[in-house]
Coordinates of C-alpha atoms in Angstrom, one line a residue:
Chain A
X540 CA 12.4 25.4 4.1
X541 CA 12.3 22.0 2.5
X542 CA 10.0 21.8 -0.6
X543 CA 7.3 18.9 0.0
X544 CA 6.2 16.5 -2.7
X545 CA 3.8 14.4 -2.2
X546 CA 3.6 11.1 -4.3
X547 CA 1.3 8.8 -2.4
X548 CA -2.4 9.5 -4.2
X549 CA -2.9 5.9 -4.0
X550 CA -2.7 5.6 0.0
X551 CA -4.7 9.0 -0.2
X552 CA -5.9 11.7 -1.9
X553 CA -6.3 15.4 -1.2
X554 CA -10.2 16.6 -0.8
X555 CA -10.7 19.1 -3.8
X556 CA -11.7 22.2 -2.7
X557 CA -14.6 22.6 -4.7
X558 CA -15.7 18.8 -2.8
X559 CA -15.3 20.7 0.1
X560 CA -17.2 24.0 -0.9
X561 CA -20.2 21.4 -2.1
X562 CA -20.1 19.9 1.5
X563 CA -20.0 23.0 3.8
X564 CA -23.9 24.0 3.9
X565 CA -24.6 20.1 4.7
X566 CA -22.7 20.5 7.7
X567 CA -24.6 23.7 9.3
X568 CA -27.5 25.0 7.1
X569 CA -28.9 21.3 6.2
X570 CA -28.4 19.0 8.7
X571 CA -31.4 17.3 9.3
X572 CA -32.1 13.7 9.5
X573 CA -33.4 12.2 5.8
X574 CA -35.3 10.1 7.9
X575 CA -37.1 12.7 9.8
X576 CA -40.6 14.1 7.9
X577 CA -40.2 18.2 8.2
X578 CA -38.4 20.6 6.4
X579 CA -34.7 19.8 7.4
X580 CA -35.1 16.0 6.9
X581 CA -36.8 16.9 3.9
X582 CA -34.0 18.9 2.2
X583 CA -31.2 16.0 3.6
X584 CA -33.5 13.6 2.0
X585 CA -32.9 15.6 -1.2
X586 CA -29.4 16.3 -0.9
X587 CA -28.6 12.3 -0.2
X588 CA -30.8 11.4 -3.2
X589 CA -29.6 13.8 -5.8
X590 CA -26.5 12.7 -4.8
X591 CA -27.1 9.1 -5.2
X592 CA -28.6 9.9 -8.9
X593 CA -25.4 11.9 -9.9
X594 CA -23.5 8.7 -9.4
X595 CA -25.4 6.3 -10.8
X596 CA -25.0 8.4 -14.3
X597 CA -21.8 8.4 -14.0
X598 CA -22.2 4.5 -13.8
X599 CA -24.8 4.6 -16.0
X600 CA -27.2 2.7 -13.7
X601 CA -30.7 3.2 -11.6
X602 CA -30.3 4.8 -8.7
X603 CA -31.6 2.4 -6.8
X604 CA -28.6 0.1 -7.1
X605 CA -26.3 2.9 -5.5
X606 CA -25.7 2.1 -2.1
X607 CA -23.8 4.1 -0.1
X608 CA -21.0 3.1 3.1
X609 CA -18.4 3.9 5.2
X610 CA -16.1 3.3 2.3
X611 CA -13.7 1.2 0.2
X612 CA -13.6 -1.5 2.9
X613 CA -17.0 -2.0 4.4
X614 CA -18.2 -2.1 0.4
X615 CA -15.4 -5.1 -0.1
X616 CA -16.4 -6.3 3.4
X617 CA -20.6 -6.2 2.7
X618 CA -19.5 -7.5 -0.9
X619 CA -18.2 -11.0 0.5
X620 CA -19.8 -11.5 3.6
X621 CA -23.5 -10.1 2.3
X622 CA -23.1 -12.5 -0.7
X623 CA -22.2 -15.4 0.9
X624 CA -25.0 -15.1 3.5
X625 CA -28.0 -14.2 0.7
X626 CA -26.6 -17.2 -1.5
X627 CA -25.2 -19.9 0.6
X628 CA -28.2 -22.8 -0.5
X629 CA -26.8 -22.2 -4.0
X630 CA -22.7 -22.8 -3.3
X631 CA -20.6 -22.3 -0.4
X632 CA -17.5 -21.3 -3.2
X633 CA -15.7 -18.4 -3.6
X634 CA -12.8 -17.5 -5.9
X635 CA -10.7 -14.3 -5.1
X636 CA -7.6 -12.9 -7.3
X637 CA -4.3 -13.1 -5.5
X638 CA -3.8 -9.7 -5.5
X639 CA -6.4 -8.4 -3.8
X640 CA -6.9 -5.9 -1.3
X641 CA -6.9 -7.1 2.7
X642 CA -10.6 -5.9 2.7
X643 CA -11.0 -8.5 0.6
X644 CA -8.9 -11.2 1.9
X645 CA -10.1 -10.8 5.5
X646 CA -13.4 -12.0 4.5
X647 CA -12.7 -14.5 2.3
X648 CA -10.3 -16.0 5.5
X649 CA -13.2 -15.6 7.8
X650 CA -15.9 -17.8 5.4
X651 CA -13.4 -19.9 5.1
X652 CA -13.3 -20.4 9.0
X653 CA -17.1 -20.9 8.6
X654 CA -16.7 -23.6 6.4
X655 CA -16.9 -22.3 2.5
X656 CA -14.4 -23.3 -0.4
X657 CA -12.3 -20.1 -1.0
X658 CA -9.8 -20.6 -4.0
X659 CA -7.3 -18.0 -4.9
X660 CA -6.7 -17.6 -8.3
X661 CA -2.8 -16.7 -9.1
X662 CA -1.8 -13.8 -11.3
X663 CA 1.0 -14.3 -14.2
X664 CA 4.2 -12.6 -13.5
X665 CA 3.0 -9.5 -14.7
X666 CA -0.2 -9.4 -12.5
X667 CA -2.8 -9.9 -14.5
X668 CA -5.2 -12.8 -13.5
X669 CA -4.5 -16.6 -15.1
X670 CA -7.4 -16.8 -16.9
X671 CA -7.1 -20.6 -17.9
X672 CA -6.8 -21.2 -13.7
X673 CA -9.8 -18.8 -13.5
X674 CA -11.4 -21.2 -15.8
X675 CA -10.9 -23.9 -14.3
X676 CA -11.7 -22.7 -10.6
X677 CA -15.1 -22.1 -11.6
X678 CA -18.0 -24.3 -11.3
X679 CA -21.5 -24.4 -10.6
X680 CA -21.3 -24.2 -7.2
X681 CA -19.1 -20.8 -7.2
X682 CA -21.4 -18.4 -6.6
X683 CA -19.0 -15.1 -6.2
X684 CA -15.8 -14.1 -8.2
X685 CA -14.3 -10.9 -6.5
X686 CA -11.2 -9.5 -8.7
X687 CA -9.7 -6.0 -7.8
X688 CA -9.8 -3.9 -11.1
X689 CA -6.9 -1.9 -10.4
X690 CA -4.7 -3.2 -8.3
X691 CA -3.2 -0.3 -5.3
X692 CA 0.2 -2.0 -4.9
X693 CA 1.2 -2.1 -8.6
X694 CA -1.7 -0.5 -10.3
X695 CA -2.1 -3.5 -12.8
X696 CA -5.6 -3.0 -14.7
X697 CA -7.3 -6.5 -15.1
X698 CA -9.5 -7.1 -18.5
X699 CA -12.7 -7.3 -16.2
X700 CA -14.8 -7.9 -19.9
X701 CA -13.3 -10.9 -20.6
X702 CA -13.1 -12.4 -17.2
X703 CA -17.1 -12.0 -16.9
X704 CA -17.0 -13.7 -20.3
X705 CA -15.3 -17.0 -19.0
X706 CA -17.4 -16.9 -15.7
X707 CA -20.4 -16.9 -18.1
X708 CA -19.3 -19.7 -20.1
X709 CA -18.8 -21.8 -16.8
X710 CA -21.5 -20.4 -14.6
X711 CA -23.8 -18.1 -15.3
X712 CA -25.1 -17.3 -12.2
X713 CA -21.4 -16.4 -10.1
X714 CA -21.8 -13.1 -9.1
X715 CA -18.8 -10.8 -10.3
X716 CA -17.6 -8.3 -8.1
X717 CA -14.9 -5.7 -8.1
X718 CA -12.9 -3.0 -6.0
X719 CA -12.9 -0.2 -8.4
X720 CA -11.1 2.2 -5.4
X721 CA -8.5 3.4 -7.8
X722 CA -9.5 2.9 -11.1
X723 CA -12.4 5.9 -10.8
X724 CA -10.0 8.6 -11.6
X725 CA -8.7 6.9 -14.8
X726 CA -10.8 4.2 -16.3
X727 CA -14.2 2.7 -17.6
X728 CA -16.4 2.6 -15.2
X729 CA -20.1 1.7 -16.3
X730 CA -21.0 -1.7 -14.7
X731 CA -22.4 -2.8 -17.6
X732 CA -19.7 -2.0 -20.2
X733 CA -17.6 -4.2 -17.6
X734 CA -19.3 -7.0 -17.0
X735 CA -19.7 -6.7 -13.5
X736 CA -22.4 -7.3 -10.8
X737 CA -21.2 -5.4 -7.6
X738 CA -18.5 -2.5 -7.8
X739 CA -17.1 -0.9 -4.6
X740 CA -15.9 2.9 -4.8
X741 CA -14.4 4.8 -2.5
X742 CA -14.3 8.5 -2.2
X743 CA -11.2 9.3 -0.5
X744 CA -8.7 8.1 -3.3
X745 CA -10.9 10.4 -5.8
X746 CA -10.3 13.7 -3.8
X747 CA -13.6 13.4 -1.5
X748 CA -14.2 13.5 2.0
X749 CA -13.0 10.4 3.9
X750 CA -15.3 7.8 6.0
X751 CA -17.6 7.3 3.1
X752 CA -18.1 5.1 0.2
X753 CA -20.7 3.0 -1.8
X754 CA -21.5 -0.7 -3.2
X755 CA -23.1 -1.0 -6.8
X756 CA -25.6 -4.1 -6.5
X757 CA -27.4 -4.8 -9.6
X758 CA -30.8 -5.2 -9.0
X759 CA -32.4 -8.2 -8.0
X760 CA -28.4 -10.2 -6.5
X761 CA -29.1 -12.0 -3.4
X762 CA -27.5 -10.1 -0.8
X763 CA -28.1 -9.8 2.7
X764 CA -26.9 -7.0 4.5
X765 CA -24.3 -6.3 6.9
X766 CA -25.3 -3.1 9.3
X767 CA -28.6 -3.9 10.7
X768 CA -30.6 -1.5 12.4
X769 CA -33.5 1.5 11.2
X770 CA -33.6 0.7 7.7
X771 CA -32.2 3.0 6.3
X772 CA -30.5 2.5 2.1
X773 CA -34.0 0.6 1.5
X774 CA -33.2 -1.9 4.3
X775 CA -30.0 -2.7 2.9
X776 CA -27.4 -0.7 5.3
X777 CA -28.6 0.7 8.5
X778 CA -27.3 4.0 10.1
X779 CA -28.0 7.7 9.7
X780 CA -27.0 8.9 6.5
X781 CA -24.1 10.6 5.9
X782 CA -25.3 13.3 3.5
X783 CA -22.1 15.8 3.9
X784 CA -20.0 13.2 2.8
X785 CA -22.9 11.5 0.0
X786 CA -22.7 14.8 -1.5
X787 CA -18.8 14.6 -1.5
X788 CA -18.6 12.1 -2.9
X789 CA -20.8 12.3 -5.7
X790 CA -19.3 16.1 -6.0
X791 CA -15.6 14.3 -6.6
X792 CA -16.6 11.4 -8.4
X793 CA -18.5 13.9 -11.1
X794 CA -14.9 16.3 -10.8
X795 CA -13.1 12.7 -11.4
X796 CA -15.1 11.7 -14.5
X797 CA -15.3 15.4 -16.3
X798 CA -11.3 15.1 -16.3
X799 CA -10.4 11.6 -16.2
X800 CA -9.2 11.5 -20.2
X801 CA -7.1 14.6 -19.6
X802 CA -5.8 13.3 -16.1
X803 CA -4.8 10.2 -17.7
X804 CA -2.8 11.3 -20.5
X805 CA -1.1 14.2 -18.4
X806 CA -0.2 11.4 -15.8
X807 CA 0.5 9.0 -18.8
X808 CA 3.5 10.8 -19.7
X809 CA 5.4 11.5 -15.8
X810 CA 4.8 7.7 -15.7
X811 CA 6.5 7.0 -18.6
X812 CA 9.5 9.3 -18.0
X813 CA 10.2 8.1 -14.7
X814 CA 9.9 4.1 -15.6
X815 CA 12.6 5.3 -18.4
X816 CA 14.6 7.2 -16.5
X817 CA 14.6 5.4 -13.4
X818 CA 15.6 2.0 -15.5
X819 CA 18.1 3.8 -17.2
X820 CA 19.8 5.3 -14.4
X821 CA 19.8 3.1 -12.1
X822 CA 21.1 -0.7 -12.5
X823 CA 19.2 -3.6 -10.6
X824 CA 15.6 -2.2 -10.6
X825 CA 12.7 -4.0 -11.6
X826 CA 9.0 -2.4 -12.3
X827 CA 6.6 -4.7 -10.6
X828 CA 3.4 -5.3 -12.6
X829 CA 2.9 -4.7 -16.6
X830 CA 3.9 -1.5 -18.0
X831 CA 1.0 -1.6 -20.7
X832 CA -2.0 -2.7 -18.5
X833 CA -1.4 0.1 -15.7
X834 CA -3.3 2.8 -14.3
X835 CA -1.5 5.6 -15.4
X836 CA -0.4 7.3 -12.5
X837 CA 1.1 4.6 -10.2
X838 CA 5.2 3.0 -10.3
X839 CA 6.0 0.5 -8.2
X840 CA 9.9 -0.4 -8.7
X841 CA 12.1 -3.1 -6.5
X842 CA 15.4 -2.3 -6.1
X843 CA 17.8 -5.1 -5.5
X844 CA 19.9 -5.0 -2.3
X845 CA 17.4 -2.3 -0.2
X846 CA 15.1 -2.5 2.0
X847 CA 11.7 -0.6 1.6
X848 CA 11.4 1.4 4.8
X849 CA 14.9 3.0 4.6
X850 CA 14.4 4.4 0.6
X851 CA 11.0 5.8 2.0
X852 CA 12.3 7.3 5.2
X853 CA 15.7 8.6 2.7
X854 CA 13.1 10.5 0.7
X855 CA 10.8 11.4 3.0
X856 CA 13.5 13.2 4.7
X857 CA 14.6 15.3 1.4
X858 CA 10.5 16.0 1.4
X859 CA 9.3 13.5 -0.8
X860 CA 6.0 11.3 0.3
X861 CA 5.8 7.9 -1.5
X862 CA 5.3 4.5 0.0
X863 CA 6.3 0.5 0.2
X864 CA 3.8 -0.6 -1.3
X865 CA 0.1 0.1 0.4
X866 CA -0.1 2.4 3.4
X867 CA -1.8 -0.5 5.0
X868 CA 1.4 -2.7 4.8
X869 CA 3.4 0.1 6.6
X870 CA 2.9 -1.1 9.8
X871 CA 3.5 -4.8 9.1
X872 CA 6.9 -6.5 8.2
X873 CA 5.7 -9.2 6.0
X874 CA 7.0 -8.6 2.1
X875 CA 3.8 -7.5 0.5
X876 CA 1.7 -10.6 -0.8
X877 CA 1.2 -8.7 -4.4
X878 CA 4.5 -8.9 -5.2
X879 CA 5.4 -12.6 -4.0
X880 CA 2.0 -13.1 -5.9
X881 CA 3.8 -12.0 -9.0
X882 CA 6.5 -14.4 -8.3
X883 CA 8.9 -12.0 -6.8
X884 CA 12.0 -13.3 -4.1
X885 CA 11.3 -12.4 -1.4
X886 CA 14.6 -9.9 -0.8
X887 CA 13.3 -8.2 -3.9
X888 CA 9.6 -8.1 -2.6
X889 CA 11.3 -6.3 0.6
X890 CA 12.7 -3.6 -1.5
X891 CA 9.6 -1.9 -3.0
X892 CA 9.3 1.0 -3.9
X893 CA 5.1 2.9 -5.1
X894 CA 5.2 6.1 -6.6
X895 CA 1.6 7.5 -7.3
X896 CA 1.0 10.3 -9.0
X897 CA -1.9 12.5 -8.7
X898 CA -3.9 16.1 -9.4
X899 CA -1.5 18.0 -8.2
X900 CA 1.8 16.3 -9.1
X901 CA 3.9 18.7 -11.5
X902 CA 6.8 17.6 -13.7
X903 CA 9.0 19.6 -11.8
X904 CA 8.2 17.5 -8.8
X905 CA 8.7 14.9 -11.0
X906 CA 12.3 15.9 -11.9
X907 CA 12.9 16.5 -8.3
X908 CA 12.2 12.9 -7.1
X909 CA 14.7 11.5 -10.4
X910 CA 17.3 14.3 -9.5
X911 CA 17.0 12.7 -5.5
X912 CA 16.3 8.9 -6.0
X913 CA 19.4 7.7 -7.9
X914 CA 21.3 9.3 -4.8
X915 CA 19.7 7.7 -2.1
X916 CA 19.6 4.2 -3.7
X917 CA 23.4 4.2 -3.9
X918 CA 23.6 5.5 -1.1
X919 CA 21.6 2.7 0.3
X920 CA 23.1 0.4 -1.6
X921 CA 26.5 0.9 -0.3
X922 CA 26.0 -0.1 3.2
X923 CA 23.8 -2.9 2.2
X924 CA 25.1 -6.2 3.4
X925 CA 24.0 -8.0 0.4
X926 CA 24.5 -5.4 -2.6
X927 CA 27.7 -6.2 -4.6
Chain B
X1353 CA -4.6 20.8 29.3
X1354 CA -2.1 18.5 28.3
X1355 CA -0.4 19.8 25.1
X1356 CA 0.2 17.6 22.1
X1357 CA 4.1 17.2 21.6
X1358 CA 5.0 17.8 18.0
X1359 CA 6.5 14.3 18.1
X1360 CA 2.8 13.5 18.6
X1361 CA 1.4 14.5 15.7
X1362 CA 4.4 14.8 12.5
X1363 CA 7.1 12.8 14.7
X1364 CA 8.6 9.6 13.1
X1365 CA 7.8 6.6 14.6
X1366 CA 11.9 6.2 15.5
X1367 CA 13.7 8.4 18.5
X1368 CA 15.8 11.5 17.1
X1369 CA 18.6 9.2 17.7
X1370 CA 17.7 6.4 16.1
X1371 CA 16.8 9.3 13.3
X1372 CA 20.5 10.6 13.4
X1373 CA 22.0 7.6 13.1
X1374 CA 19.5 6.7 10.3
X1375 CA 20.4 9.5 7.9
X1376 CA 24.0 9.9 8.9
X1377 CA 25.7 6.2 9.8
X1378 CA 28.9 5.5 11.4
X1379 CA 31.3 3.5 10.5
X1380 CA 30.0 1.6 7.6
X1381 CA 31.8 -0.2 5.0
X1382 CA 31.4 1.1 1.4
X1383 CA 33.8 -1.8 -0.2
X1384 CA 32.6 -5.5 0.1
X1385 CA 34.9 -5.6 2.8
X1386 CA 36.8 -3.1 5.3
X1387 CA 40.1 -1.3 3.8
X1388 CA 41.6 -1.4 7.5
X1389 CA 42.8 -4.6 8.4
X1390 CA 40.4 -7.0 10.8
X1391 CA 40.5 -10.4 12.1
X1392 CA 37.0 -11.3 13.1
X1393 CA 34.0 -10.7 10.5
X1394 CA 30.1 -12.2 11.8
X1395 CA 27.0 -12.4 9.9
X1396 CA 23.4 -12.6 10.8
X1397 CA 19.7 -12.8 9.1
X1398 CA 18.6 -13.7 5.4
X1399 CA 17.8 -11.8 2.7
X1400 CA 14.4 -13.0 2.4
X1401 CA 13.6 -11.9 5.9
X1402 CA 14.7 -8.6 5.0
X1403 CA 17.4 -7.8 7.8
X1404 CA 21.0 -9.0 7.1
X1405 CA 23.9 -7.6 8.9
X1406 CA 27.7 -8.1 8.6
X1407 CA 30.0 -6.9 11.3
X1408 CA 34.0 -6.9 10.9
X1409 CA 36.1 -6.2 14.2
X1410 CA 39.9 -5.6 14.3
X1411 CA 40.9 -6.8 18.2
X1412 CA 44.5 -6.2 19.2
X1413 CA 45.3 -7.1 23.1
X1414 CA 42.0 -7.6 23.9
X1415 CA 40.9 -4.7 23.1
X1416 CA 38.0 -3.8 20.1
X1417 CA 40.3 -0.8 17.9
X1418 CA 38.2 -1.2 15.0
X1419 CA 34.8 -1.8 13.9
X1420 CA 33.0 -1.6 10.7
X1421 CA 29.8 -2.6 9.6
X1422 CA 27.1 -3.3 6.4
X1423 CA 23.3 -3.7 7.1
X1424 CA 20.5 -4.5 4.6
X1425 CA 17.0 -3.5 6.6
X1426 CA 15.0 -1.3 7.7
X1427 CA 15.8 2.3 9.4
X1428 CA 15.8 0.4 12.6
X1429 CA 18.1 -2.0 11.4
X1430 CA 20.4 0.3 10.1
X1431 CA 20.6 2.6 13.0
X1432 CA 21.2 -0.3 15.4
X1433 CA 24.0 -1.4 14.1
X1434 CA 25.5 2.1 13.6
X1435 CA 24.8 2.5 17.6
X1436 CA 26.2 -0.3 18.4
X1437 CA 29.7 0.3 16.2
X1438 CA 29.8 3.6 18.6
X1439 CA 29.3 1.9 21.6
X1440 CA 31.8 -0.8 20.9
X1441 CA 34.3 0.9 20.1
X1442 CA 37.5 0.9 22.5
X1443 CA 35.8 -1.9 24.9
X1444 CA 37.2 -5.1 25.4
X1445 CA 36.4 -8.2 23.6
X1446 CA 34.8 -9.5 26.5
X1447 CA 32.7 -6.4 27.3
X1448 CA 31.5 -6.4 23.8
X1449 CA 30.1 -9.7 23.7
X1450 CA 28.0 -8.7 27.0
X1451 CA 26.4 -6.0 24.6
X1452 CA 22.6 -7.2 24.2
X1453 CA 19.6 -6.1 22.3
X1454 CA 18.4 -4.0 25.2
X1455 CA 21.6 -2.5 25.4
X1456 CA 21.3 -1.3 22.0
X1457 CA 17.4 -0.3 22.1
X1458 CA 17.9 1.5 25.3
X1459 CA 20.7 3.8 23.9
X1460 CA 18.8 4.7 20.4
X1461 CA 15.9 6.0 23.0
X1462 CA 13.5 3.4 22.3
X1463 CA 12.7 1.2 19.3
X1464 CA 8.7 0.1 18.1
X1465 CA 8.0 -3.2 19.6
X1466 CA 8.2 -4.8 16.7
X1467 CA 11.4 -3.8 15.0
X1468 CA 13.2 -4.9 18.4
X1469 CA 14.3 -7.9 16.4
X1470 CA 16.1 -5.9 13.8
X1471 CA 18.7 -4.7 16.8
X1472 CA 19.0 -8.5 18.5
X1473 CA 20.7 -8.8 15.0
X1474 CA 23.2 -6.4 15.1
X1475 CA 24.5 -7.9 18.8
X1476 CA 24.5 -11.4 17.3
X1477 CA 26.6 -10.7 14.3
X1478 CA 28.5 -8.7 16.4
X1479 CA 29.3 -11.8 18.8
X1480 CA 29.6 -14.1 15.7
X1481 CA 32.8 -11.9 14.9
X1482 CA 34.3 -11.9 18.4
X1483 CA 34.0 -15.6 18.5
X1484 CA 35.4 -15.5 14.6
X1485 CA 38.6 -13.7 16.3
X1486 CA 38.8 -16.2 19.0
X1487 CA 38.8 -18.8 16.6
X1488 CA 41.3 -17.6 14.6
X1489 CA 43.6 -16.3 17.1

């Protein structure tokens, strides 16, 4: 049978085993409501907050500003929306990066609907944000600057420091917030050492359960929330607890952080050799995004004269698993609008290719995917109608 | 109990067909250009949109003897117009050019709503070159 390899950790990640071993008595032996007074709600009520303290070491903040969701996009979603609405006699402007993630954008489009000033502030051609636009975006009625630390498409790594730096120096009170979804596995994370004021993680691109999530809010923002109903997160998001999946994913995030240096550095080097190897083999491919300011376990190539779905349906046949670009733009034909941000044709923005790498990703999986993708993209290539 | 098909659950989104004809196309061109002679080429779509298609007939009494094709798209796109070749081949000119979209769709088994478009490509390019002969000839 055809070997699998799997090289999408980006679009999703496997749920560790010992996550899942964590979980299993919150399913069946505690399962009470943390709400409810007696024994079983007491012991949820336990589970949920040790949970919630675990992460906020790892952040290095109170426990009280750990909030937790559904996930990567309601965090992004509460983010813009619950900002806007708690600060809207102080500014009705917003400034977004151009390369961030439709949870993002979505909102930002909606507000705009309704009425606020949302500017998008371009990326250079290697995807890290124009600060000098930034700069210049900003006044004192901006109240919210959302920029995506790590981007998923191209896995650029913005310098989140210095962009809280300018937003200080033209408005101090502007809210910075960021979608730290795939930088968890890999890089600094304490709020504080960044710079930022909201953070958005989500568990299942850190190998925990799916369906939940959580929002860092420093204490004392203005934000209103977004799910309304018992009270629950100290009135900030409504709806029974999740505690199976709070203890996941402060069970995986702790698992993240203990290896994150090792991770990195392992992942570092199958980066490297297959940016080198694919740009020395094959003719006409461009790495989208910088090479130096990059997570460490994501490649995202264009190859002139092909088309994106075809590479990724070529390999997925000879077993390997990699994407376009994000699995959310699978189902859409646009280009994706990270590359065109970064100044890519169009044609070119059509032929993308992510690789992301991940836990379980071996160098001989590695070697596999360079033996098979010189192949396919000639092969490609040689009934492409505009490929000379 | 209705069982789940496996098609269901790890099936492509595309119709074995269009699946076969994916991973093992008919007669494309390798060359910038057929090594057989021809004397109608068409051409439809833009790079930027992501589909382009170029289709090169060789028509002799009427009838379509030869057809070759190249294709930058999707899997859609390129199984379409590998169909189609098969399906033209061997007709006459004028039943060729009756050859729509639906025509092509309906023999892959079924195409996703939206890639539809990717196929009314191959038909037009494939009309551009009939009406290329015609020209010519």
């Amino acid at each position: 049978m055809l070997k699998k390899y799997y090289f999408d950790y980006s679009a999703a990640t496997p749920v560790d085993q010992r996550v899942v071993k964590a979980m299993e008595k919150y399913s069946y032996l505690i399962y009470g409501n943390p709400s409810s007074l007696h024994e079983q709600g007491r012991l949820a009520r336990q589970a949920l907050e040790e949970s919630r303290q675990k992460i906020a070491n790892l952040l290095d903040v109170n426990h009280k500003e750990i909030y937790f969701t559904s996930g990567g996009t309601e965090s992004d979603n509460w983010a813009m929306l619950g900002v806007a609405r708690g600060r809207e006699k102080d500014g009705k402007k917003i400034i977004i990066s151009s390369i961030e993630h439709k949870a993002i954008i979505q909102p930002a489009k909606y507000l705009q609907e309704k009425g606020w000033q949302v500017d998008v502030c371009p990326v250079r051609e290697d995807g890290l944000l124009d600060l000098e636009k930034l700069e210049k975006l900003i006044d004192k009625e901006t109240v919210l600057i959302s920029v995506i630390y790590a981007n998923n498409e191209i896995g650029v790594v913005q310098d989140l420091p210095l962009i809280k730096k300018i937003i200080k120096k033209k408005n101090s009170k502007a809210y910075l917030h960021t979608d730290a979804c795939q930088a968890v596995n890999f890089l600094e994370i304490r709020p504080e050492k960044l710079g930022v004021d909201l953070m958005t993680i989500n568990s299942s691109k850190i190998y925990g359960p799916r369906g939940i999530g959580a929002l860092y809010i420093k204490k004392g923002l203005q934000i209103e929330p977004l799910i309304m109903g018992g009270g629950q997160e100290r009135q900030a998001r409504a709806g029974t607890e999740n505690v199976a999946g709070a203890v996941g994913v402060a069970e995986a995030m702790d698992i993240a952080r203990k290896i994150s240096v090792a991770e990195s550095r392992r992942l570092y080097f199958l980066r490297e050799k297959i940016i080198s190897t694919v740009t020395k083999e094959i003719k006409d491919v461009y790495l989208n995004g910088s090479r130096e300011n990059r997570l460490p376990n994501n490649i995202n190539f264009s190859f002139a004269g092909i088309e994106g779905e075809s590479l990724v349906l070529y390999l997925d046949d000879k077993g390997i698993m990699a994407s376009t670009g994000s699995a959310c733009g699978a189902s859409d034909l646009d280009p994706s609008h990270v590359l065109l941000a970064l100044g890519r044709k169009k044609e070119l923005a059509h032929g993308s290719l992510r690789i992301t790498l991940g836990r379980w990703t071996s160098e001989e999986a590695v070697d596999y995917l360079l033996e098979v993708l010189p192949v396919l993209v000639d092969k490609i290539r040689k009934m492409s109608a505009i490929y000379k | 109990m209705s069982e789940l098909k496996s098609n269901d659950v790890v099936g492509w989104i595309y119709s074995d067909i269009v699946k076969d004809h994916f991973l093992h196309p008919r007669n494309f061109i390798e060359g910038e250009e057929p090594s057989w002679e021809w004397n109608g080429k068409g051409e439809m779509g833009s790079p930027a949109c992501g589909d382009v298609m170029k289709v090169w007939v060789q028509i002799n009494d009427g009838i379509v003897e030869n057809i070759g094709w190249k294709t930058f798209g999707c899997a859609s796109a390129i199984a379409s117009t590998s169909v189609m070749s098969e399906m033209i081949k061997g007709m006459t000119a004028e039943e060729a050019k009756k050859i729509t979209a639906k025509d092509i769709v309906k023999k892959l088994g079924g195409l996703p709503e939206k890639k539809i478009h990717c196929s009314v490509l191959g038909d037009q390019a494939l009309k551009k070159a009939i009406e290329d002969f015609e020209t010519n000839n």
